[in-house]
PDB file of C-alpha atoms in Angstrom:
ATOM      1  CA  UNK Q  98      76.787  23.582  55.548  1.00  0.00           C
ATOM      2  CA  UNK Q  99      75.085  26.521  54.208  1.00  0.00           C
ATOM      3  CA  UNK Q 100      76.474  28.278  51.327  1.00  0.00           C
ATOM      4  CA  UNK Q 101      74.522  31.451  52.049  1.00  0.00           C
ATOM      5  CA  UNK Q 102      76.849  34.353  52.186  1.00  0.00           C
ATOM      6  CA  UNK Q 103      77.200  36.159  55.563  1.00  0.00           C
ATOM      7  CA  UNK Q 104      77.093  39.725  57.188  1.00  0.00           C
ATOM      8  CA  UNK Q 105      79.657  39.948  59.906  1.00  0.00           C
ATOM      9  CA  UNK Q 106      78.981  42.672  62.494  1.00  0.00           C
ATOM     10  CA  UNK Q 107      81.671  43.926  65.180  1.00  0.00           C
ATOM     11  CA  UNK Q 108      81.186  46.486  67.792  1.00  0.00           C
ATOM     12  CA  UNK Q 109      80.650  46.946  71.377  1.00  0.00           C
ATOM     13  CA  UNK Q 110      77.560  46.337  73.501  1.00  0.00           C
ATOM     14  CA  UNK Q 111      75.484  48.486  71.141  1.00  0.00           C
ATOM     15  CA  UNK Q 112      75.896  45.383  68.672  1.00  0.00           C
ATOM     16  CA  UNK Q 113      75.624  42.773  71.104  1.00  0.00           C
ATOM     17  CA  UNK Q 114      74.538  42.969  74.661  1.00  0.00           C
ATOM     18  CA  UNK Q 115      73.905  39.868  77.009  1.00  0.00           C
ATOM     19  CA  UNK Q 116      72.766  40.327  80.326  1.00  0.00           C
ATOM     20  CA  UNK Q 117      73.494  38.171  83.264  1.00  0.00           C
ATOM     21  CA  UNK Q 118      71.379  34.830  82.850  1.00  0.00           C
ATOM     22  CA  UNK Q 119      72.093  34.952  79.035  1.00  0.00           C
ATOM     23  CA  UNK Q 120      74.969  32.871  77.577  1.00  0.00           C
ATOM     24  CA  UNK Q 121      77.645  35.619  77.798  1.00  0.00           C
ATOM     25  CA  UNK Q 122      80.202  33.187  77.023  1.00  0.00           C
ATOM     26  CA  UNK Q 123      78.910  33.311  73.200  1.00  0.00           C
ATOM     27  CA  UNK Q 124      81.651  35.347  71.565  1.00  0.00           C
ATOM     28  CA  UNK Q 125      80.166  35.191  68.023  1.00  0.00           C
ATOM     29  CA  UNK Q 126      76.384  34.958  68.172  1.00  0.00           C
ATOM     30  CA  UNK Q 127      74.720  33.221  65.199  1.00  0.00           C
ATOM     31  CA  UNK Q 128      71.563  31.904  63.911  1.00  0.00           C
ATOM     32  CA  UNK Q 129      72.505  28.554  65.038  1.00  0.00           C
ATOM     33  CA  UNK Q 130      73.669  29.256  68.594  1.00  0.00           C
ATOM     34  CA  UNK Q 131      71.044  32.031  69.624  1.00  0.00           C
ATOM     35  CA  UNK Q 132      68.853  30.620  72.107  1.00  0.00           C
ATOM     36  CA  UNK Q 133      65.593  31.696  73.454  1.00  0.00           C
ATOM     37  CA  UNK Q 134      65.600  34.821  75.596  1.00  0.00           C
ATOM     38  CA  UNK Q 135      68.322  36.458  73.648  1.00  0.00           C
ATOM     39  CA  UNK Q 136      67.004  39.484  71.771  1.00  0.00           C
ATOM     40  CA  UNK Q 137      67.306  40.630  68.245  1.00  0.00           C
ATOM     41  CA  UNK Q 138      70.043  42.771  67.507  1.00  0.00           C
ATOM     42  CA  UNK Q 139      70.664  45.161  64.409  1.00  0.00           C
ATOM     43  CA  UNK Q 140      72.980  42.880  62.552  1.00  0.00           C
ATOM     44  CA  UNK Q 141      70.277  39.924  62.485  1.00  0.00           C
ATOM     45  CA  UNK Q 142      67.543  42.426  61.245  1.00  0.00           C
ATOM     46  CA  UNK Q 143      69.998  43.822  58.717  1.00  0.00           C
ATOM     47  CA  UNK Q 144      70.731  40.221  57.309  1.00  0.00           C
ATOM     48  CA  UNK Q 145      67.135  39.563  57.053  1.00  0.00           C
ATOM     49  CA  UNK Q 146      66.502  42.737  55.175  1.00  0.00           C
ATOM     50  CA  UNK Q 147      69.388  41.815  52.961  1.00  0.00           C
ATOM     51  CA  UNK Q 148      68.835  37.953  52.657  1.00  0.00           C
ATOM     52  CA  UNK Q 149      72.003  36.871  54.217  1.00  0.00           C
ATOM     53  CA  UNK Q 150      73.118  34.710  57.033  1.00  0.00           C
ATOM     54  CA  UNK Q 151      74.952  36.668  59.937  1.00  0.00           C
ATOM     55  CA  UNK Q 152      77.797  36.829  62.513  1.00  0.00           C
ATOM     56  CA  UNK Q 153      77.227  39.063  65.412  1.00  0.00           C
ATOM     57  CA  UNK Q 154      80.943  39.373  66.885  1.00  0.00           C
ATOM     58  CA  UNK Q 155      80.129  42.373  69.064  1.00  0.00           C
ATOM     59  CA  UNK Q 156      81.456  42.246  72.736  1.00  0.00           C
ATOM     60  CA  UNK Q 157      80.073  44.357  75.687  1.00  0.00           C
ATOM     61  CA  UNK Q 158      82.767  46.875  76.845  1.00  0.00           C
ATOM     62  CA  UNK Q 159      84.951  46.506  73.745  1.00  0.00           C
ATOM     63  CA  UNK Q 160      87.369  49.274  72.701  1.00  0.00           C
ATOM     64  CA  UNK Q 161      87.874  50.326  69.315  1.00  0.00           C
ATOM     65  CA  UNK Q 162      91.083  48.352  69.269  1.00  0.00           C
ATOM     66  CA  UNK Q 163      89.372  45.256  70.325  1.00  0.00           C
ATOM     67  CA  UNK Q 164      86.610  45.951  67.571  1.00  0.00           C
ATOM     68  CA  UNK Q 165      89.400  46.272  64.976  1.00  0.00           C
ATOM     69  CA  UNK Q 166      91.141  42.994  66.151  1.00  0.00           C
ATOM     70  CA  UNK Q 167      88.096  41.109  66.338  1.00  0.00           C
ATOM     71  CA  UNK Q 168      87.040  42.132  62.951  1.00  0.00           C
ATOM     72  CA  UNK Q 169      90.424  41.071  61.375  1.00  0.00           C
ATOM     73  CA  UNK Q 170      90.338  37.589  63.257  1.00  0.00           C
ATOM     74  CA  UNK Q 171      86.724  37.039  61.761  1.00  0.00           C
ATOM     75  CA  UNK Q 172      87.717  37.824  58.192  1.00  0.00           C
ATOM     76  CA  UNK Q 173      90.466  35.436  58.510  1.00  0.00           C
ATOM     77  CA  UNK Q 174      88.174  32.728  59.839  1.00  0.00           C
ATOM     78  CA  UNK Q 175      85.685  33.261  57.276  1.00  0.00           C
ATOM     79  CA  UNK Q 176      85.684  32.754  53.424  1.00  0.00           C
ATOM     80  CA  UNK Q 177      82.035  33.930  52.547  1.00  0.00           C
ATOM     81  CA  UNK Q 178      81.430  37.374  53.849  1.00  0.00           C
ATOM     82  CA  UNK Q 179      79.450  39.492  51.428  1.00  0.00           C
ATOM     83  CA  UNK Q 180      79.538  42.703  53.952  1.00  0.00           C
ATOM     84  CA  UNK Q 181      81.341  44.022  57.054  1.00  0.00           C
ATOM     85  CA  UNK Q 182      79.379  46.433  59.421  1.00  0.00           C
ATOM     86  CA  UNK Q 183      80.852  47.857  62.163  1.00  0.00           C
ATOM     87  CA  UNK Q 184      79.810  50.355  64.751  1.00  0.00           C
ATOM     88  CA  UNK Q 185      82.457  51.876  66.587  1.00  0.00           C
ATOM     89  CA  UNK Q 186      82.455  52.647  70.391  1.00  0.00           C
ATOM     90  CA  UNK Q 187      83.595  55.567  72.560  1.00  0.00           C
ATOM     91  CA  UNK Q 188      87.114  56.962  71.317  1.00  0.00           C
ATOM     92  CA  UNK Q 189      88.941  56.552  74.640  1.00  0.00           C
ATOM     93  CA  UNK Q 190      88.313  52.876  75.553  1.00  0.00           C
ATOM     94  CA  UNK Q 191      91.706  51.075  76.108  1.00  0.00           C
ATOM     95  CA  UNK Q 192      92.368  47.354  75.510  1.00  0.00           C
ATOM     96  CA  UNK Q 193      94.226  46.030  78.360  1.00  0.00           C
ATOM     97  CA  UNK Q 194      95.383  42.250  78.968  1.00  0.00           C
ATOM     98  CA  UNK Q 195      93.838  39.673  81.236  1.00  0.00           C
ATOM     99  CA  UNK Q 196      90.965  41.945  82.719  1.00  0.00           C
ATOM    100  CA  UNK Q 197      88.495  38.917  83.065  1.00  0.00           C
ATOM    101  CA  UNK Q 198      87.984  35.818  81.277  1.00  0.00           C
ATOM    102  CA  UNK Q 199      85.346  37.209  79.029  1.00  0.00           C
ATOM    103  CA  UNK Q 200      86.569  40.914  78.377  1.00  0.00           C
ATOM    104  CA  UNK Q 201      90.009  42.532  77.993  1.00  0.00           C
ATOM    105  CA  UNK Q 202      88.888  46.055  77.605  1.00  0.00           C
ATOM    106  CA  UNK Q 203      88.639  48.955  80.258  1.00  0.00           C
ATOM    107  CA  UNK Q 204      87.082  52.141  79.677  1.00  0.00           C
ATOM    108  CA  UNK Q 205      89.195  54.631  80.983  1.00  0.00           C
ATOM    109  CA  UNK Q 206      86.774  57.129  82.122  1.00  0.00           C
ATOM    110  CA  UNK Q 207      85.412  57.653  85.497  1.00  0.00           C
ATOM    111  CA  UNK Q 208      81.982  55.923  85.253  1.00  0.00           C
ATOM    112  CA  UNK Q 209      83.394  52.517  85.100  1.00  0.00           C
ATOM    113  CA  UNK Q 210      86.324  53.051  87.514  1.00  0.00           C
ATOM    114  CA  UNK Q 211      84.655  52.144  90.607  1.00  0.00           C
ATOM    115  CA  UNK Q 212      83.411  48.863  89.150  1.00  0.00           C
ATOM    116  CA  UNK Q 213      87.035  47.941  87.946  1.00  0.00           C
ATOM    117  CA  UNK Q 214      88.651  48.828  91.370  1.00  0.00           C
ATOM    118  CA  UNK Q 215      86.559  45.994  92.950  1.00  0.00           C
ATOM    119  CA  UNK Q 216      87.066  43.541  90.287  1.00  0.00           C
ATOM    120  CA  UNK Q 217      90.906  44.061  89.561  1.00  0.00           C
ATOM    121  CA  UNK Q 218      92.768  46.866  91.473  1.00  0.00           C
ATOM    122  CA  UNK Q 219      95.512  46.795  89.409  1.00  0.00           C
ATOM    123  CA  UNK Q 220      93.374  47.237  86.393  1.00  0.00           C
ATOM    124  CA  UNK Q 221      92.083  50.174  88.152  1.00  0.00           C
ATOM    125  CA  UNK Q 222      95.288  51.961  88.708  1.00  0.00           C
ATOM    126  CA  UNK Q 223      96.192  51.393  85.100  1.00  0.00           C
ATOM    127  CA  UNK Q 224      92.693  52.966  84.058  1.00  0.00           C
ATOM    128  CA  UNK Q 225      93.365  55.919  86.025  1.00  0.00           C
ATOM    129  CA  UNK Q 226      96.638  56.395  84.569  1.00  0.00           C
ATOM    130  CA  UNK Q 227      95.087  56.629  80.957  1.00  0.00           C
ATOM    131  CA  UNK Q 228      92.373  58.642  82.407  1.00  0.00           C
ATOM    132  CA  UNK Q 229      95.041  61.105  83.480  1.00  0.00           C
ATOM    133  CA  UNK Q 230      96.799  60.864  80.350  1.00  0.00           C
ATOM    134  CA  UNK Q 231      93.899  62.125  78.231  1.00  0.00           C
ATOM    135  CA  UNK Q 232      94.676  65.594  79.554  1.00  0.00           C
ATOM    136  CA  UNK Q 233      97.710  65.760  77.454  1.00  0.00           C
ATOM    137  CA  UNK Q 234      97.338  66.783  73.648  1.00  0.00           C
ATOM    138  CA  UNK Q 235     100.264  64.199  72.965  1.00  0.00           C
ATOM    139  CA  UNK Q 236      97.488  61.451  73.752  1.00  0.00           C
ATOM    140  CA  UNK Q 237      94.685  63.050  72.248  1.00  0.00           C
ATOM    141  CA  UNK Q 238      96.581  63.189  69.207  1.00  0.00           C
ATOM    142  CA  UNK Q 239      97.343  59.273  69.561  1.00  0.00           C
ATOM    143  CA  UNK Q 240      93.492  58.556  70.310  1.00  0.00           C
ATOM    144  CA  UNK Q 241      92.422  60.577  67.212  1.00  0.00           C
ATOM    145  CA  UNK Q 242      95.281  59.129  64.977  1.00  0.00           C
ATOM    146  CA  UNK Q 243      94.395  55.480  65.872  1.00  0.00           C
ATOM    147  CA  UNK Q 244      90.680  56.014  65.442  1.00  0.00           C
ATOM    148  CA  UNK Q 245      91.042  57.336  61.518  1.00  0.00           C
ATOM    149  CA  UNK Q 246      93.712  54.681  61.270  1.00  0.00           C
ATOM    150  CA  UNK Q 247      91.261  51.604  62.092  1.00  0.00           C
ATOM    151  CA  UNK Q 248      88.834  52.909  59.664  1.00  0.00           C
ATOM    152  CA  UNK Q 249      91.182  53.353  56.951  1.00  0.00           C
ATOM    153  CA  UNK Q 250      92.882  49.738  57.377  1.00  0.00           C
ATOM    154  CA  UNK Q 251      89.327  48.091  57.656  1.00  0.00           C
ATOM    155  CA  UNK Q 252      87.889  49.940  54.458  1.00  0.00           C
ATOM    156  CA  UNK Q 253      91.252  49.217  52.353  1.00  0.00           C
ATOM    157  CA  UNK Q 254      91.161  45.898  53.366  1.00  0.00           C
ATOM    158  CA  UNK Q 255      87.639  45.222  52.425  1.00  0.00           C
ATOM    159  CA  UNK Q 256      88.228  46.793  49.167  1.00  0.00           C
ATOM    160  CA  UNK Q 257      91.074  44.511  48.334  1.00  0.00           C
ATOM    161  CA  UNK Q 258      89.214  41.227  49.321  1.00  0.00           C
ATOM    162  CA  UNK Q 259      86.061  42.454  47.576  1.00  0.00           C
ATOM    163  CA  UNK Q 260      83.774  42.416  50.731  1.00  0.00           C
ATOM    164  CA  UNK Q 261      81.139  45.279  50.961  1.00  0.00           C
ATOM    165  CA  UNK Q 262      81.962  47.554  54.150  1.00  0.00           C
ATOM    166  CA  UNK Q 263      79.719  49.957  56.124  1.00  0.00           C
ATOM    167  CA  UNK Q 264      80.648  51.741  59.387  1.00  0.00           C
ATOM    168  CA  UNK Q 265      78.888  53.903  61.911  1.00  0.00           C
ATOM    169  CA  UNK Q 266      80.029  55.659  65.172  1.00  0.00           C
ATOM    170  CA  UNK Q 267      77.698  54.373  68.131  1.00  0.00           C
ATOM    171  CA  UNK Q 268      77.665  57.441  70.242  1.00  0.00           C
ATOM    172  CA  UNK Q 269      78.969  60.977  70.337  1.00  0.00           C
ATOM    173  CA  UNK Q 270      82.681  61.366  70.971  1.00  0.00           C
ATOM    174  CA  UNK Q 271      83.310  61.806  74.801  1.00  0.00           C
ATOM    175  CA  UNK Q 272      84.102  65.588  74.611  1.00  0.00           C
ATOM    176  CA  UNK Q 273      80.546  66.179  73.064  1.00  0.00           C
ATOM    177  CA  UNK Q 274      78.638  64.133  75.856  1.00  0.00           C
ATOM    178  CA  UNK Q 275      78.862  66.648  78.736  1.00  0.00           C
ATOM    179  CA  UNK Q 276      79.601  65.954  82.431  1.00  0.00           C
ATOM    180  CA  UNK Q 277      82.404  63.768  83.555  1.00  0.00           C
ATOM    181  CA  UNK Q 278      83.391  63.098  79.856  1.00  0.00           C
ATOM    182  CA  UNK Q 279      84.601  66.612  79.312  1.00  0.00           C
ATOM    183  CA  UNK Q 280      86.448  66.867  82.561  1.00  0.00           C
ATOM    184  CA  UNK Q 281      90.214  67.356  81.955  1.00  0.00           C
ATOM    185  CA  UNK Q 282      89.587  67.320  78.173  1.00  0.00           C
ATOM    186  CA  UNK Q 283      91.249  70.050  75.977  1.00  0.00           C
ATOM    187  CA  UNK Q 284      87.643  70.067  73.646  1.00  0.00           C
ATOM    188  CA  UNK Q 285      88.873  72.802  71.540  1.00  0.00           C
ATOM    189  CA  UNK Q 286      92.085  71.098  70.715  1.00  0.00           C
ATOM    190  CA  UNK Q 287      90.394  67.713  70.388  1.00  0.00           C
ATOM    191  CA  UNK Q 288      88.013  69.018  67.627  1.00  0.00           C
ATOM    192  CA  UNK Q 289      90.618  71.190  65.906  1.00  0.00           C
ATOM    193  CA  UNK Q 290      93.107  67.978  65.680  1.00  0.00           C
ATOM    194  CA  UNK Q 291      90.071  65.917  64.518  1.00  0.00           C
ATOM    195  CA  UNK Q 292      89.013  68.225  61.855  1.00  0.00           C
ATOM    196  CA  UNK Q 293      92.659  68.024  60.597  1.00  0.00           C
ATOM    197  CA  UNK Q 294      92.122  64.218  60.608  1.00  0.00           C
ATOM    198  CA  UNK Q 295      88.744  64.739  58.205  1.00  0.00           C
ATOM    199  CA  UNK Q 296      90.730  66.703  55.918  1.00  0.00           C
ATOM    200  CA  UNK Q 297      93.581  64.204  55.640  1.00  0.00           C
ATOM    201  CA  UNK Q 298      91.604  60.980  55.219  1.00  0.00           C
ATOM    202  CA  UNK Q 299      92.905  58.304  52.763  1.00  0.00           C
ATOM    203  CA  UNK Q 300      89.467  56.330  52.319  1.00  0.00           C
ATOM    204  CA  UNK Q 301      86.302  56.863  50.945  1.00  0.00           C
ATOM    205  CA  UNK Q 302      84.012  58.379  53.620  1.00  0.00           C
ATOM    206  CA  UNK Q 303      80.757  57.023  51.860  1.00  0.00           C
ATOM    207  CA  UNK Q 304      81.238  53.877  53.659  1.00  0.00           C
ATOM    208  CA  UNK Q 305      80.322  55.762  57.039  1.00  0.00           C
ATOM    209  CA  UNK Q 306      76.940  56.615  58.348  1.00  0.00           C
ATOM    210  CA  UNK Q 307      76.747  60.159  59.314  1.00  0.00           C
ATOM    211  CA  UNK Q 308      80.205  61.195  58.207  1.00  0.00           C
ATOM    212  CA  UNK Q 309      82.084  62.949  59.521  1.00  0.00           C
ATOM    213  CA  UNK Q 310      80.254  61.841  62.851  1.00  0.00           C
ATOM    214  CA  UNK Q 311      80.736  65.118  64.871  1.00  0.00           C
ATOM    215  CA  UNK Q 312      77.682  67.585  64.576  1.00  0.00           C
ATOM    216  CA  UNK Q 313      79.620  70.699  64.528  1.00  0.00           C
ATOM    217  CA  UNK Q 314      81.202  69.580  61.263  1.00  0.00           C
ATOM    218  CA  UNK Q 315      77.829  68.573  59.645  1.00  0.00           C
ATOM    219  CA  UNK Q 316      77.819  64.698  60.923  1.00  0.00           C
ATOM    220  CA  UNK Q 317      76.072  62.734  63.558  1.00  0.00           C
ATOM    221  CA  UNK Q 318      76.777  59.315  65.751  1.00  0.00           C
ATOM    222  CA  UNK Q 319      73.818  57.031  65.717  1.00  0.00           C
ATOM    223  CA  UNK Q 320      72.878  58.083  69.147  1.00  0.00           C
ATOM    224  CA  UNK Q 321      73.457  61.879  69.413  1.00  0.00           C
ATOM    225  CA  UNK Q 322      70.961  64.194  71.513  1.00  0.00           C
ATOM    226  CA  UNK Q 323      68.549  64.757  68.497  1.00  0.00           C
ATOM    227  CA  UNK Q 324      68.386  61.247  66.891  1.00  0.00           C
ATOM    228  CA  UNK Q 325      65.797  58.647  67.392  1.00  0.00           C
ATOM    229  CA  UNK Q 326      68.265  56.085  69.024  1.00  0.00           C
ATOM    230  CA  UNK Q 327      68.449  58.852  71.766  1.00  0.00           C
ATOM    231  CA  UNK Q 328      64.670  58.599  72.757  1.00  0.00           C
ATOM    232  CA  UNK Q 329      63.714  56.919  75.664  1.00  0.00           C
ATOM    233  CA  UNK Q 330      61.239  54.655  73.726  1.00  0.00           C
ATOM    234  CA  UNK Q 331      64.058  53.275  71.845  1.00  0.00           C
ATOM    235  CA  UNK Q 332      66.523  52.573  74.617  1.00  0.00           C
ATOM    236  CA  UNK Q 333      66.637  49.942  77.174  1.00  0.00           C
ATOM    237  CA  UNK Q 334      65.905  52.708  80.257  1.00  0.00           C
ATOM    238  CA  UNK Q 335      66.328  56.147  81.041  1.00  0.00           C
ATOM    239  CA  UNK Q 336      69.791  55.764  82.361  1.00  0.00           C
ATOM    240  CA  UNK Q 337      70.700  52.929  80.237  1.00  0.00           C
ATOM    241  CA  UNK Q 338      71.208  54.266  76.859  1.00  0.00           C
ATOM    242  CA  UNK Q 339      71.753  50.646  74.948  1.00  0.00           C
ATOM    243  CA  UNK Q 340      69.209  50.319  72.232  1.00  0.00           C
ATOM    244  CA  UNK Q 341      66.270  48.094  72.880  1.00  0.00           C
ATOM    245  CA  UNK Q 342      64.667  46.062  70.083  1.00  0.00           C
ATOM    246  CA  UNK Q 343      63.136  49.241  68.574  1.00  0.00           C
ATOM    247  CA  UNK Q 344      66.585  50.937  68.763  1.00  0.00           C
ATOM    248  CA  UNK Q 345      68.158  47.927  67.102  1.00  0.00           C
ATOM    249  CA  UNK Q 346      65.868  48.142  64.202  1.00  0.00           C
ATOM    250  CA  UNK Q 347      66.471  51.747  63.789  1.00  0.00           C
ATOM    251  CA  UNK Q 348      70.155  50.930  63.811  1.00  0.00           C
ATOM    252  CA  UNK Q 349      69.497  48.177  61.141  1.00  0.00           C
ATOM    253  CA  UNK Q 350      67.787  50.875  59.110  1.00  0.00           C
ATOM    254  CA  UNK Q 351      70.486  53.341  58.878  1.00  0.00           C
ATOM    255  CA  UNK Q 352      72.925  50.315  57.660  1.00  0.00           C
ATOM    256  CA  UNK Q 353      70.113  49.398  54.932  1.00  0.00           C
ATOM    257  CA  UNK Q 354      69.774  53.056  53.822  1.00  0.00           C
ATOM    258  CA  UNK Q 355      73.480  53.471  53.287  1.00  0.00           C
ATOM    259  CA  UNK Q 356      73.649  50.089  51.785  1.00  0.00           C
ATOM    260  CA  UNK Q 357      71.017  51.248  49.057  1.00  0.00           C
ATOM    261  CA  UNK Q 358      72.832  54.317  48.610  1.00  0.00           C
ATOM    262  CA  UNK Q 359      76.178  52.844  48.223  1.00  0.00           C
ATOM    263  CA  UNK Q 360      75.624  49.163  46.629  1.00  0.00           C
ATOM    264  CA  UNK Q 361      72.158  49.104  44.899  1.00  0.00           C
TER     265      UNK Q 361
END
């Protein structure tokens, strides 16, 4: 067994995106189980840059609670993690039980509901319920609180365990994205409460690329309208904003830049 230290990466499909025909049952992609035809994702690029082995525990469709739980699970399973790298996803994705064999998260926004309704009408009804809930200030507060809590717990956990940690936000938050993403959301209230969360953090934001993430507060997500990752040549397609291999190299470069800033 190799004694080489590992990079553990967790996230949504911006971290690992396996198409139909590829082995979608791989929950943790590694150098050992990667097969021909699976593209190179950013954790592999970054691990090669740092001279580390790698575990890519990303999951298409994962919500942030799924990412949090998967991260903790993998930390408990490994004793040779050098660095944890996380790319958080859309804030309003919800984790629900028994969705399919391969995934247990549901994006409660409208662009996914037609798919869910065909696969599981009960999940569709629940997703619609949560879509309605985000009109409430109470639920917006819960989403924001949960987002900051997940970040805080993992940074503090890694500090206690002596694991390096870097995080980023994949895409801009939903109220900033326009179109159906803003329907029904009190955007002014959301950003007011988010600003309150920024001022009340109990973690060192140096670990987060583009902090405080929201452009109007001086931050950025990895894929915002003016970033390299938003350019068509760095995406899978015009209407598919997932990063292609060039896009994954861009993400790896952002993590490498932050690594040198913090740990070199």
